Structure formats: structure tokens, C-alpha cells
mmCIF file of C-alpha atoms in Angstrom:
data_model
loop_
_atom_site.group_PDB
_atom_site.id
_atom_site.type_symbol
_atom_site.label_atom_id
_atom_site.label_comp_id
_atom_site.label_asym_id
_atom_site.label_seq_id
_atom_site.Cartn_x
_atom_site.Cartn_y
_atom_site.Cartn_z
ATOM 1 C CA MET A 171 -34.439 31.377 9.586
ATOM 2 C CA LYS A 172 -37.701 29.424 8.945
ATOM 3 C CA ALA A 173 -36.433 26.423 7.700
ATOM 4 C CA ILE A 174 -34.176 25.726 11.016
ATOM 5 C CA LYS A 175 -36.954 26.421 13.052
ATOM 6 C CA THR A 176 -39.329 23.802 11.313
ATOM 7 C CA LEU A 177 -36.346 21.332 11.329
ATOM 8 C CA VAL A 178 -36.032 21.798 15.322
ATOM 9 C CA ALA A 179 -39.716 21.579 15.678
ATOM 10 C CA VAL A 180 -40.681 18.720 13.566
ATOM 11 C CA ILE A 181 -37.426 16.454 14.272
ATOM 12 C CA GLY A 182 -36.771 17.611 17.622
ATOM 13 C CA MET A 183 -32.973 17.650 17.262
ATOM 14 C CA THR A 184 -30.235 20.454 18.058
ATOM 15 C CA VAL A 185 -29.183 22.403 15.156
ATOM 16 C CA ALA A 186 -26.877 25.093 14.361
ATOM 17 C CA VAL A 187 -26.168 26.933 11.007
ATOM 18 C CA PHE A 188 -23.027 28.767 10.069
ATOM 19 C CA THR A 189 -21.265 29.773 7.088
ATOM 20 C CA ILE A 190 -17.826 28.604 5.855
ATOM 21 C CA ASN A 191 -14.971 30.531 4.070
ATOM 22 C CA ALA A 192 -13.868 29.513 0.402
ATOM 23 C CA GLU A 193 -10.979 27.455 1.795
ATOM 24 C CA THR A 194 -12.095 25.175 4.708
ATOM 25 C CA ILE A 195 -14.814 24.589 7.120
ATOM 26 C CA PRO A 196 -14.005 25.849 10.676
ATOM 27 C CA GLY A 197 -13.458 23.049 13.305
ATOM 28 C CA CYS A 198 -13.594 22.601 17.375
ATOM 29 C CA GLY A 199 -11.042 20.405 18.367
ATOM 30 C CA ASP A 200 -11.619 16.911 16.403
ATOM 31 C CA ARG A 201 -14.555 18.115 15.242
ATOM 32 C CA THR A 202 -14.853 17.861 11.197
ATOM 33 C CA ASN A 203 -17.845 20.265 10.354
ATOM 34 C CA GLY A 204 -17.721 23.137 12.891
ATOM 35 C CA PHE A 205 -20.899 22.109 15.021
ATOM 36 C CA SER A 206 -20.231 22.159 18.764
ATOM 37 C CA VAL A 207 -22.817 19.440 20.026
ATOM 38 C CA THR A 208 -22.713 20.245 23.419
ATOM 39 C CA THR A 209 -23.539 23.909 23.268
ATOM 40 C CA GLY A 210 -25.237 24.196 19.552
ATOM 41 C CA GLN A 211 -23.047 27.118 18.845
ATOM 42 C CA SER A 212 -20.877 27.636 15.764
ATOM 43 C CA CYS A 213 -17.437 27.450 15.918
ATOM 44 C CA PHE A 214 -15.381 30.518 14.645
ATOM 45 C CA GLY A 215 -12.098 32.146 15.249
ATOM 46 C CA ASN A 216 -11.280 31.983 19.037
ATOM 47 C CA MET A 217 -14.872 31.638 20.190
ATOM 48 C CA PRO A 218 -14.630 29.536 23.779
ATOM 49 C CA THR A 219 -16.687 26.241 24.030
ATOM 50 C CA PRO A 220 -17.778 25.714 27.721
ATOM 51 C CA ILE A 221 -16.204 22.599 28.988
ATOM 52 C CA THR A 222 -16.572 20.799 32.471
ATOM 53 C CA LEU A 223 -13.459 19.997 34.416
ATOM 54 C CA PRO A 224 -13.133 16.763 35.772
ATOM 55 C CA THR A 225 -13.152 16.658 39.741
ATOM 56 C CA ASN A 226 -11.259 14.117 42.028
ATOM 57 C CA VAL A 227 -8.087 13.797 40.374
ATOM 58 C CA VAL A 228 -6.039 11.091 41.685
ATOM 59 C CA SER A 229 -2.652 10.133 39.957
ATOM 60 C CA VAL A 230 -2.469 6.281 39.322
ATOM 61 C CA PRO A 231 0.095 4.219 37.512
ATOM 62 C CA ALA A 232 0.651 4.334 33.997
ATOM 63 C CA SER A 233 -1.420 1.801 31.810
ATOM 64 C CA ASN A 234 0.462 -0.126 29.751
ATOM 65 C CA GLN A 235 -2.059 -2.623 27.961
ATOM 66 C CA ILE A 236 -0.798 -6.080 26.576
ATOM 67 C CA LEU A 237 -2.043 -6.602 23.160
ATOM 68 C CA THR A 238 -4.223 -10.406 22.883
ATOM 69 C CA VAL A 239 -4.925 -12.137 19.777
ATOM 70 C CA GLU A 240 -8.859 -11.604 20.913
ATOM 71 C CA THR A 241 -8.543 -7.876 21.302
ATOM 72 C CA VAL A 242 -7.181 -7.686 17.871
ATOM 73 C CA ALA A 243 -9.612 -9.827 16.046
ATOM 74 C CA SER A 244 -12.846 -8.190 17.934
ATOM 75 C CA ASN A 245 -11.899 -5.044 16.804
ATOM 76 C CA LEU A 246 -10.477 -5.603 13.180
ATOM 77 C CA TRP A 247 -12.981 -8.331 12.034
ATOM 78 C CA MET A 248 -15.332 -5.763 9.932
ATOM 79 C CA PHE A 249 -12.530 -5.397 7.463
ATOM 80 C CA GLN A 250 -13.313 -8.599 5.954
ATOM 81 C CA SER A 251 -15.665 -7.479 3.166
ATOM 82 C CA LYS A 252 -17.556 -4.033 2.330
ATOM 83 C CA PRO A 253 -20.944 -5.357 3.620
ATOM 84 C CA ALA A 254 -19.439 -6.385 6.856
ATOM 85 C CA PHE A 255 -17.822 -2.701 7.278
ATOM 86 C CA MET A 256 -20.766 -0.849 6.363
ATOM 87 C CA SER A 257 -22.949 -3.160 8.894
ATOM 88 C CA TRP A 258 -20.213 -1.882 11.642
ATOM 89 C CA ALA A 259 -20.297 1.338 10.250
ATOM 90 C CA LEU A 260 -23.944 1.984 10.267
ATOM 91 C CA ARG A 261 -24.490 0.944 13.568
ATOM 92 C CA ARG A 262 -22.225 3.865 14.790
ATOM 93 C CA VAL A 263 -23.921 6.576 12.855
ATOM 94 C CA SER A 264 -24.563 9.402 15.424
ATOM 95 C CA ASN A 265 -24.788 12.607 13.646
ATOM 96 C CA LEU A 266 -25.335 14.111 10.297
ATOM 97 C CA ASP A 267 -23.533 17.220 8.309
ATOM 98 C CA LEU A 268 -25.011 18.792 5.151
ATOM 99 C CA GLU A 269 -22.623 21.165 3.312
ATOM 100 C CA PHE A 270 -23.298 23.447 0.195
ATOM 101 C CA ARG A 271 -20.297 25.320 -1.446
ATOM 102 C CA SER A 272 -20.523 27.382 -4.697
ATOM 103 C CA PRO A 273 -18.627 30.179 -6.461
ATOM 104 C CA VAL A 274 -21.781 31.991 -6.699
ATOM 105 C CA MET A 275 -22.835 32.232 -2.989
ATOM 106 C CA VAL A 276 -22.884 35.597 -1.757
ATOM 107 C CA ALA A 277 -20.564 36.559 1.485
ATOM 108 C CA SER A 278 -19.667 33.227 1.693
ATOM 109 C CA GLY A 279 -17.912 30.351 0.032
ATOM 110 C CA GLY A 280 -20.324 27.541 1.526
ATOM 111 C CA TYR A 281 -22.827 27.017 4.111
ATOM 112 C CA SER A 282 -23.172 23.639 6.449
ATOM 113 C CA TRP A 283 -25.827 22.476 8.854
ATOM 114 C CA GLY A 284 -24.717 19.742 11.345
ATOM 115 C CA TRP A 285 -27.148 17.852 14.057
ATOM 116 C CA SER A 286 -27.617 14.911 16.178
ATOM 117 C CA TYR A 287 -29.993 12.087 15.466
ATOM 118 C CA SER A 288 -32.228 11.644 18.142
ATOM 119 C CA SER A 289 -32.319 7.792 17.933
ATOM 120 C CA LEU A 290 -29.409 5.463 18.286
ATOM 121 C CA SER A 291 -28.127 3.559 15.090
ATOM 122 C CA PRO A 292 -30.732 5.033 12.804
ATOM 123 C CA SER A 293 -31.740 3.058 9.952
ATOM 124 C CA ILE A 294 -30.834 3.770 6.359
ATOM 125 C CA ASP A 295 -34.126 5.115 5.423
ATOM 126 C CA GLU A 296 -33.983 7.624 8.615
ATOM 127 C CA MET A 297 -30.591 8.656 7.490
ATOM 128 C CA SER A 298 -31.562 9.696 3.938
ATOM 129 C CA ASP A 299 -35.126 10.462 5.040
ATOM 130 C CA THR A 300 -33.544 13.339 7.382
ATOM 131 C CA VAL A 301 -31.417 14.888 5.147
ATOM 132 C CA ALA A 302 -34.487 14.922 2.612
ATOM 133 C CA SER A 303 -36.721 16.743 5.104
ATOM 134 C CA VAL A 304 -34.241 19.503 5.537
ATOM 135 C CA GLU A 305 -34.984 22.875 3.490
ATOM 136 C CA VAL A 306 -32.158 25.117 3.535
ATOM 137 C CA SER A 307 -31.537 28.469 2.291
ATOM 138 C CA PHE A 308 -28.380 30.682 1.083
ATOM 139 C CA PRO A 309 -27.930 33.665 -0.980
ATOM 140 C CA ILE A 310 -26.444 33.553 -4.548
ATOM 141 C CA ALA A 311 -25.497 36.224 -6.775
ATOM 142 C CA THR A 312 -26.216 34.364 -10.315
ATOM 143 C CA SER A 313 -26.635 30.843 -11.890
ATOM 144 C CA GLY A 314 -23.886 28.438 -11.240
ATOM 145 C CA ARG A 315 -22.718 25.151 -9.836
ATOM 146 C CA VAL A 316 -23.229 24.031 -6.422
ATOM 147 C CA THR A 317 -21.487 21.294 -4.798
ATOM 148 C CA VAL A 318 -23.623 19.295 -2.347
ATOM 149 C CA THR A 319 -21.775 16.984 0.295
ATOM 150 C CA VAL A 320 -23.365 14.580 2.996
ATOM 151 C CA LYS A 321 -21.596 13.332 5.405
ATOM 152 C CA TYR A 322 -22.796 10.411 8.304
ATOM 153 C CA LEU A 323 -20.495 10.586 11.517
ATOM 154 C CA ASP A 324 -19.916 8.932 14.679
ATOM 155 C CA THR A 325 -20.242 10.361 18.299
ATOM 156 C CA ASN A 326 -17.127 12.176 18.147
ATOM 157 C CA TRP A 327 -18.018 13.927 14.695
ATOM 158 C CA VAL A 328 -15.435 11.594 12.586
ATOM 159 C CA ALA A 329 -16.929 10.607 9.090
ATOM 160 C CA LEU A 330 -18.138 7.031 8.578
ATOM 161 C CA PHE A 331 -19.816 7.690 5.179
ATOM 162 C CA GLU A 332 -19.468 10.727 3.001
ATOM 163 C CA GLY A 333 -20.513 11.703 -0.891
ATOM 164 C CA SER A 334 -20.966 14.825 -2.953
ATOM 165 C CA SER A 335 -22.855 15.555 -5.986
ATOM 166 C CA GLU A 336 -23.000 18.661 -8.718
ATOM 167 C CA LYS A 337 -26.073 20.679 -8.663
ATOM 168 C CA TYR A 338 -26.863 23.663 -10.434
ATOM 169 C CA THR A 339 -29.241 26.892 -9.699
ATOM 170 C CA TYR A 340 -32.052 28.063 -11.960
ATOM 171 C CA GLN A 341 -34.800 30.937 -11.472
ATOM 172 C CA ASP A 342 -38.096 29.626 -10.262
ATOM 173 C CA TYR A 343 -40.952 30.876 -12.626
ATOM 174 C CA PRO A 344 -43.032 32.923 -11.968
ATOM 175 C CA GLN A 345 -40.827 35.182 -9.862
ATOM 176 C CA PRO A 346 -42.419 36.361 -6.378
ATOM 177 C CA THR A 347 -43.716 39.560 -6.546
ATOM 178 C CA ASN A 348 -42.016 41.163 -3.412
ATOM 179 C CA GLY A 349 -38.910 41.717 -5.755
ATOM 180 C CA VAL A 350 -36.492 39.108 -4.020
ATOM 181 C CA MET A 351 -35.452 36.660 -7.000
ATOM 182 C CA ARG A 352 -35.737 32.988 -6.053
ATOM 183 C CA TRP A 353 -33.774 30.146 -6.908
ATOM 184 C CA SER A 354 -34.153 26.315 -6.947
ATOM 185 C CA LEU A 355 -31.524 23.455 -7.769
ATOM 186 C CA TYR A 356 -31.446 20.851 -10.144
ATOM 187 C CA GLY A 357 -28.982 17.816 -10.480
ATOM 188 C CA LYS A 358 -28.117 14.398 -9.075
ATOM 189 C CA ASP A 359 -28.098 13.630 -5.259
ATOM 190 C CA PRO A 360 -25.012 12.569 -3.482
ATOM 191 C CA GLU A 361 -24.638 8.773 -3.344
ATOM 192 C CA VAL A 362 -22.369 8.691 -0.143
ATOM 193 C CA THR A 363 -19.745 5.615 0.284
ATOM 194 C CA ILE A 364 -17.356 4.735 3.387
ATOM 195 C CA ALA A 365 -15.234 7.496 4.138
ATOM 196 C CA LYS A 366 -11.607 7.283 2.518
ATOM 197 C CA ASN A 367 -9.935 6.925 6.197
ATOM 198 C CA ILE A 368 -11.790 5.176 8.969
ATOM 199 C CA ARG A 369 -11.179 5.700 12.426
ATOM 200 C CA VAL A 370 -10.627 2.638 14.432
ATOM 201 C CA THR A 371 -9.704 1.933 18.255
ATOM 202 C CA VAL A 372 -7.477 -1.300 18.963
ATOM 203 C CA PRO A 373 -6.977 -1.264 22.905
ATOM 204 C CA GLY A 374 -3.228 -1.643 23.773
ATOM 205 C CA ALA A 375 -2.020 -0.843 20.280
ATOM 206 C CA ARG A 376 0.906 1.473 19.984
ATOM 207 C CA TYR A 377 1.280 1.018 16.229
ATOM 208 C CA LEU A 378 -0.446 -0.442 13.081
ATOM 209 C CA GLN A 379 1.507 -1.615 10.162
ATOM 210 C CA ILE A 380 -0.582 -2.752 7.019
ATOM 211 C CA PHE A 381 0.750 -5.119 4.513
ATOM 212 C CA PRO A 382 -0.769 -4.594 1.201
ATOM 213 C CA GLU A 383 -2.123 -7.338 -0.777
ATOM 214 C CA ASP A 384 0.117 -6.374 -3.832
ATOM 215 C CA GLY A 385 3.411 -6.927 -1.880
ATOM 216 C CA GLY A 386 4.169 -2.920 -1.619
ATOM 217 C CA GLU A 387 5.858 -1.299 1.297
ATOM 218 C CA PRO A 388 3.737 -1.395 4.510
ATOM 219 C CA ILE A 389 1.995 1.517 5.922
ATOM 220 C CA TRP A 390 2.550 2.673 9.506
ATOM 221 C CA LEU A 391 -0.103 4.327 11.714
ATOM 222 C CA SER A 392 -0.090 5.808 14.981
ATOM 223 C CA PRO A 393 -2.922 6.655 17.019
ATOM 224 C CA ASP A 394 -4.388 9.890 17.639
ATOM 225 C CA SER A 395 -4.784 11.391 21.262
ATOM 226 C CA ASN A 396 -7.715 9.437 21.988
ATOM 227 C CA GLY A 397 -6.177 5.942 20.622
ATOM 228 C CA GLY A 398 -7.763 6.072 17.024
ATOM 229 C CA PHE A 399 -6.061 4.935 13.678
ATOM 230 C CA LEU A 400 -7.091 5.954 10.575
ATOM 231 C CA ILE A 401 -7.127 3.132 8.387
ATOM 232 C CA PRO A 402 -7.696 3.628 4.587
ATOM 233 C CA ARG A 403 -11.007 2.105 3.089
ATOM 234 C CA ASN A 404 -8.838 0.082 0.567
ATOM 235 C CA VAL A 405 -8.025 -2.364 3.195
ATOM 236 C CA ILE A 406 -11.568 -3.145 3.448
ATOM 237 C CA GLY A 407 -12.223 -6.677 1.529
ATOM 238 C CA SER A 408 -8.566 -7.000 0.605
ATOM 239 C CA ARG A 409 -6.246 -9.715 1.024
ATOM 240 C CA SER A 410 -3.767 -7.449 3.293
ATOM 241 C CA VAL A 411 -2.474 -8.224 6.792
ATOM 242 C CA ILE A 412 -2.960 -5.672 9.735
ATOM 243 C CA VAL A 413 -0.296 -6.164 12.408
ATOM 244 C CA ALA A 414 -0.902 -4.496 15.679
ATOM 245 C CA ILE A 415 2.189 -3.666 17.965
ATOM 246 C CA ASP A 416 1.847 -2.949 21.670
ATOM 247 C CA SER A 417 4.429 -0.738 23.891
ATOM 248 C CA ASN A 418 5.957 -4.208 24.726
ATOM 249 C CA TRP A 419 6.533 -4.708 21.115
ATOM 250 C CA ASN A 420 4.104 -7.672 21.272
ATOM 251 C CA GLN A 421 2.907 -8.293 17.829
ATOM 252 C CA ILE A 422 -0.391 -9.651 16.618
ATOM 253 C CA ALA A 423 -1.269 -10.204 12.971
ATOM 254 C CA PHE A 424 -4.670 -9.919 11.747
ATOM 255 C CA ASP A 425 -5.464 -11.500 8.113
ATOM 256 C CA VAL A 426 -7.935 -9.657 6.464
ATOM 257 C CA PRO A 427 -9.611 -12.214 4.169
ATOM 258 C CA SER A 428 -10.118 -14.943 7.029
ATOM 259 C CA GLY A 429 -10.679 -12.844 9.825
ATOM 260 C CA SER A 430 -8.342 -14.507 11.981
ATOM 261 C CA ALA A 431 -5.476 -13.333 14.430
ATOM 262 C CA SER A 432 -2.189 -14.743 15.714
ATOM 263 C CA LYS A 433 0.788 -13.850 17.126
ATOM 264 C CA VAL A 434 3.552 -13.024 14.613
ATOM 265 C CA GLY A 435 5.999 -15.882 14.091
ATOM 266 C CA GLU A 436 9.486 -15.806 13.088
ATOM 267 C CA VAL A 437 11.509 -17.188 10.064
ATOM 268 C CA HIS A 438 14.037 -19.973 10.851
ATOM 269 C CA ALA A 439 16.067 -20.597 7.836
ATOM 270 C CA ASN A 440 19.507 -21.156 6.216
ATOM 271 C CA VAL A 441 20.785 -19.528 3.098
ATOM 272 C CA ARG A 442 23.325 -21.078 1.059
ATOM 273 C CA PRO A 443 24.677 -18.805 -1.984
ATOM 274 C CA THR A 444 25.902 -19.952 -5.125
ATOM 275 C CA ILE A 445 28.580 -18.327 -7.418
ATOM 276 C CA GLU A 446 27.756 -17.143 -11.040
ATOM 277 C CA GLY A 447 29.989 -18.919 -13.855
ATOM 278 C CA THR A 448 31.056 -21.775 -11.561
ATOM 279 C CA GLN A 449 30.616 -25.377 -11.532
ATOM 280 C CA VAL A 450 31.866 -27.592 -8.309
ATOM 281 C CA LEU A 451 32.838 -31.293 -8.896
ATOM 282 C CA THR A 452 34.043 -33.801 -6.641
ATOM 283 C CA ASN A 453 35.908 -37.169 -7.622
ATOM 284 C CA VAL A 454 34.602 -37.419 -11.089
ATOM 285 C CA ASN A 455 36.042 -39.500 -13.923
ATOM 286 C CA THR A 456 35.207 -36.762 -16.426
ATOM 287 C CA ILE A 457 35.289 -33.021 -16.228
ATOM 288 C CA VAL A 458 33.286 -31.015 -19.058
ATOM 289 C CA ILE A 459 33.123 -27.655 -19.413
ATOM 290 C CA ARG A 460 30.627 -26.497 -22.026
ATOM 291 C CA PRO A 461 29.931 -22.694 -21.763
ATOM 292 C CA GLU A 462 26.470 -21.790 -23.722
ATOM 293 C CA ALA A 463 27.654 -19.554 -26.631
ATOM 294 C CA GLU A 464 25.764 -17.520 -29.119
ATOM 295 C CA TYR A 465 28.001 -15.757 -31.801
ATOM 296 C CA ARG A 466 31.305 -16.714 -29.987
ATOM 297 C CA ARG A 467 29.689 -14.711 -26.643
ATOM 298 C CA GLY A 468 28.223 -16.016 -23.605
ATOM 299 C CA SER A 469 29.086 -16.788 -19.842
ATOM 300 C CA ASP A 470 32.440 -18.496 -19.435
ATOM 301 C CA ILE A 471 32.939 -21.332 -16.708
ATOM 302 C CA LEU A 472 35.484 -21.851 -13.865
ATOM 303 C CA THR A 473 35.492 -25.448 -12.651
ATOM 304 C CA GLU A 474 36.622 -26.251 -9.162
ATOM 305 C CA VAL A 475 37.204 -30.090 -8.915
ATOM 306 C CA THR A 476 38.364 -31.908 -5.678
ATOM 307 C CA TYR A 477 39.950 -35.350 -5.343
ATOM 308 C CA THR A 478 40.050 -37.219 -2.165
ATOM 309 C CA SER A 479 42.047 -40.228 -3.588
ATOM 310 C CA ASN A 480 44.415 -40.461 -6.368
ATOM 311 C CA VAL A 481 42.695 -40.782 -9.931
ATOM 312 C CA SER A 482 44.191 -41.565 -13.098
ATOM 313 C CA GLY A 483 42.922 -40.952 -16.813
ATOM 314 C CA VAL A 484 40.298 -38.412 -16.205
ATOM 315 C CA ARG A 485 38.921 -37.194 -19.310
ATOM 316 C CA LEU A 486 38.587 -33.371 -19.781
ATOM 317 C CA VAL A 487 36.077 -31.820 -22.248
ATOM 318 C CA VAL A 488 36.213 -28.436 -23.077
ATOM 319 C CA ARG A 489 34.308 -26.986 -25.867
ATOM 320 C CA THR A 490 31.430 -24.431 -26.409
ATOM 321 C CA SER A 491 27.878 -25.155 -27.210
ATOM 322 C CA GLU A 492 28.911 -23.587 -30.810
ATOM 323 C CA GLY A 493 31.674 -26.211 -30.705
ATOM 324 C CA GLU A 494 34.445 -24.453 -30.276
ATOM 325 C CA THR A 495 37.282 -25.957 -28.621
ATOM 326 C CA ALA A 496 39.400 -24.322 -26.092
ATOM 327 C CA GLN A 497 43.281 -23.756 -26.981
ATOM 328 C CA LYS A 498 44.289 -24.667 -23.659
ATOM 329 C CA VAL A 499 43.405 -25.426 -20.073
ATOM 330 C CA ILE A 500 45.188 -23.853 -16.859
ATOM 331 C CA ILE A 501 45.194 -26.211 -13.848
ATOM 332 C CA VAL A 502 45.773 -24.595 -10.282
ATOM 333 C CA ASN A 503 46.505 -26.374 -7.158
ATOM 334 C CA VAL A 504 44.502 -24.393 -4.789
ATOM 335 C CA ALA A 505 46.382 -25.255 -1.594
ATOM 336 C CA THR A 506 49.834 -24.411 -3.038
ATOM 337 C CA GLY A 507 49.291 -22.320 -5.888
ATOM 338 C CA ASP A 508 51.158 -24.417 -8.411
ATOM 339 C CA SER A 509 49.975 -24.253 -11.841
ATOM 340 C CA GLY A 510 50.336 -25.750 -15.494
ATOM 341 C CA GLU A 511 49.145 -25.285 -18.896
ATOM 342 C CA PHE A 512 47.927 -27.942 -21.079
ATOM 343 C CA PRO A 513 47.187 -27.410 -24.784
ATOM 344 C CA ILE A 514 44.183 -28.970 -26.309
ATOM 345 C CA ASN A 515 43.983 -29.904 -30.088
ATOM 346 C CA TRP A 516 40.882 -29.031 -32.014
ATOM 347 C CA ASN A 517 37.985 -31.168 -31.690
ATOM 348 C CA GLU A 518 40.071 -33.384 -29.090
ATOM 349 C CA ASP A 519 39.766 -33.839 -25.503
ATOM 350 C CA LEU A 520 42.441 -34.584 -22.918
ATOM 351 C CA GLU A 521 43.215 -37.276 -20.283
ATOM 352 C CA LEU A 522 44.922 -36.255 -16.795
ATOM 353 C CA ASP A 523 45.933 -37.816 -13.787
ATOM 354 C CA PHE A 524 44.946 -36.137 -10.509
ATOM 355 C CA SER A 525 46.518 -36.427 -7.237
ATOM 356 C CA ILE A 526 44.572 -35.705 -3.690
ATOM 357 C CA GLY A 527 43.501 -32.092 -3.692
ATOM 358 C CA ARG A 528 41.240 -29.248 -4.969
ATOM 359 C CA TYR A 529 41.843 -27.723 -8.343
ATOM 360 C CA HIS A 530 40.597 -24.907 -10.471
ATOM 361 C CA VAL A 531 40.321 -25.675 -13.925
ATOM 362 C CA ILE A 532 40.575 -22.482 -16.179
ATOM 363 C CA PRO A 533 39.620 -22.698 -19.925
ATOM 364 C CA ILE A 534 41.493 -20.154 -22.437
ATOM 365 C CA TRP A 535 39.906 -20.036 -25.760
ATOM 366 C CA TRP A 536 40.577 -18.967 -29.417
ATOM 367 C CA ASN A 537 37.322 -16.913 -30.128
ATOM 368 C CA PHE A 538 35.062 -17.403 -27.608
ATOM 369 C CA GLN A 539 34.420 -14.431 -25.093
ATOM 370 C CA ASP A 540 32.869 -13.926 -21.911
ATOM 371 C CA SER A 541 30.091 -11.128 -22.268
ATOM 372 C CA THR A 542 28.518 -11.379 -18.629
ATOM 373 C CA PHE A 543 29.120 -7.711 -17.857
ATOM 374 C CA GLU A 544 29.313 -6.127 -21.586
ATOM 375 C CA SER A 545 26.690 -3.540 -22.161
ATOM 376 C CA PRO A 546 23.848 -5.443 -24.487
ATOM 377 C CA TYR A 547 24.635 -2.806 -27.212
ATOM 378 C CA ASN A 548 28.261 -3.347 -27.706
ATOM 379 C CA SER A 549 28.143 -6.971 -29.047
ATOM 380 C CA TYR A 550 29.151 -8.176 -32.481
ATOM 381 C CA ARG A 551 27.034 -10.616 -34.381
ATOM 382 C CA GLY A 552 29.035 -12.678 -37.021
ATOM 383 C CA GLY A 553 29.581 -13.287 -40.555
ATOM 384 C CA SER A 554 29.007 -10.112 -42.374
ATOM 385 C CA GLY A 555 30.990 -7.692 -40.248
ATOM 386 C CA ALA A 556 27.729 -5.628 -39.270
ATOM 387 C CA VAL A 557 27.320 -4.711 -35.962
ATOM 388 C CA THR A 558 24.019 -5.748 -34.370
ATOM 389 C CA PRO A 559 23.003 -5.268 -30.404
ATOM 390 C CA VAL A 560 22.783 -8.491 -28.566
ATOM 391 C CA ILE A 561 20.846 -8.348 -25.371
ATOM 392 C CA ILE A 562 22.244 -10.870 -22.817
ATOM 393 C CA GLU A 563 20.452 -10.871 -19.552
ATOM 394 C CA GLU A 564 22.773 -10.182 -16.495
ATOM 395 C CA LYS A 565 22.225 -12.997 -13.790
#
């Protein structure tokens, strides 16, 4: 193909051209574009790729590298912002892949061209100009849509940047006189962006655990055969935390916003639960039991009161927030189980003497009912006899 020969002569790069089927692009090992850098040949089916076997093979003890704060920080620093990450990724661009796919292509679902840059860390202009300098050709049957994809890749042919756009074919005018129909493309050129997943190595890390900034479930990542982790690009510039874990379960946390790394700490705390619907009192002279009520419904209250000395004339006030007085209280000695019932006149209080001990004071009401565990659509609202749903939040 004349265009490809021109590319080699002008740019001085190794280049390969191959077709791809409608479903997928063939690949070589970890290659993403089906182009073998070492041999310059297409990777189809079972075509072998020549390799050089290692020599002087010696058995050595297994490496069990321990993570350090410095290692984690130096290999994840670029996630602090999008510009930082783009700078890191641009300095690692080594290869280029240009792909065309279309349903109107003849005998193929797509064509792809891949080659290596002649310079290390090519500039942004050089990356774009190189693509623009390539004139490719492929057969089509009729007018239609063509998807153009550009990928900038690292030395392992793993995508660092990628982007696609839609173009459309149209017939040139006037047509050549040799009887071969000629077509051109029009439409928007691709804008590449950071790849959806970026391969990053963290020496010594056996796992990475990413804690999203929204507090969602953490993401566990395992390395590939060469120790690389595929980290989603939405981590870049976020308020996430990345935890690296080595084989000895040492854990280093990397805070994305600040770029700082530190050993994972432990929480030391105590938890003291409470019981819903109770109040606890000690050596009080007045016991007030006052459930919050709405239309004679609410959450009832059990009172536990402890006396470390004998107390006389303890005032007992048992009345809902709506003013309903309990018909009686049952008082239980917690230690002995002895109990007694004490009626209460409407809109009056009681005075009682308590001996040393712990007691439960249990109100019994005329109309007030506990609705803690009722369905929110199963309560009556008073007066007219109409049934109206009352929503009561369960604590």
C-alpha cells in the first residue's frame, strides 16, 4: 500500500496494517491492538511470535517486598489532579494505535494501524501531527458511518489515552477515470481523553483497596501477572483513599486530595447502647413519666429508678403530653420480683416511699396506646371516627 510505504519512509517507524473482524481486534498476549512491536507482524489466529529465551536461569529465594510509605506515595502521587495525571501519562506515551470501523467496509469489520514513536515522551503536537500525517485506505461498498478511534499507549501497549468520533463517507467529485470509485471522509475528528482504566504499578503491593469519596462500597483490585493494577480514572482528582496491602498484610493508606501516605491506623473506642422507650433515674425526689402523644398514640416509657438509701415522699407524675393521666402504675422490685399496683386519680400525682433497691415503674393508661411497632397506615386519628393514616417513625 502506497500510503504505508510513505509512512515508513517519512516518519521512519515500524508499521503494520491488518484487518479486524466485526466483533473484536485480535491481540498478542497483553497487546491491545494486535500489532507485534518486536516482529512487525500481524497477530492472527495461532501465528507464532518469535521470542528470545532467557539464559543462565538460577533459582533464588522468593521476593516478599514490604510496602513503605515512600513507595506508595511516589507511585500514586499523580492521582491528586487531572493535570498531574495527564502529565504523568503523557510522559509514558510510546506507541500509537489508529482504528477505523464501519458496517459498510468490504470483507472486514475494521482496520487498524499501530506503530511506535521514534522519540521518547513525544510532545502533544508530535502525537497529534503523527496521526494527521497518516493517509490510510480501506475498501467500502457504499456511503455510511465510520468510527475512528485513536489510542496513545505505553511501552506495553496498554492504553493511556483514547478517544473516538463518528465520520461519514462521501463520493469524491469528479470520480477518477480508471473506473475505481473514490471516497472521502467528513465529520468530527476524535478528542482523546484519559483511558477509563489506567495500569499503575505499586512495588510490593498484593492488593489495592479504593474507598470512594461518596462512602460507597470499597473496590478491591488484584495485580496482573506483571504486577500492574487497573485503577478507574474517576479516582483522579477525587476525595478517595487508596490503601495498598502487601503479602504480610502491611497496609499503607494514600489520601488522594493531599497526596500524602501513612500507615493505616486502628480505631480504639467503646460503645454504650441505650434501650428505646426507657429512662434511668437514681436517688430522685420526683419521677416524671411523660410520653409524647399524638391522638392518644406514641411511644410508652418504662422507668428504672435506683435508691441507695431510703427516701420518703417521692412525687410520681405520670401524664402524657396531651394531658392524659395514667389509671395506675405497677411498681416492681427488680431484685425480688415483688410488685404492687397504685391507682392514680385523674389529673393528680402520687407520693410514695422507696426503700433501698432498684425498681421498675410501669404505667397503665386509660386510652393512650404505644404505637412504636404499628404499621404507619394502621392508626386512628380522633374525633369524627374517620380513619386517617398516621406516619410514626420507628427509631
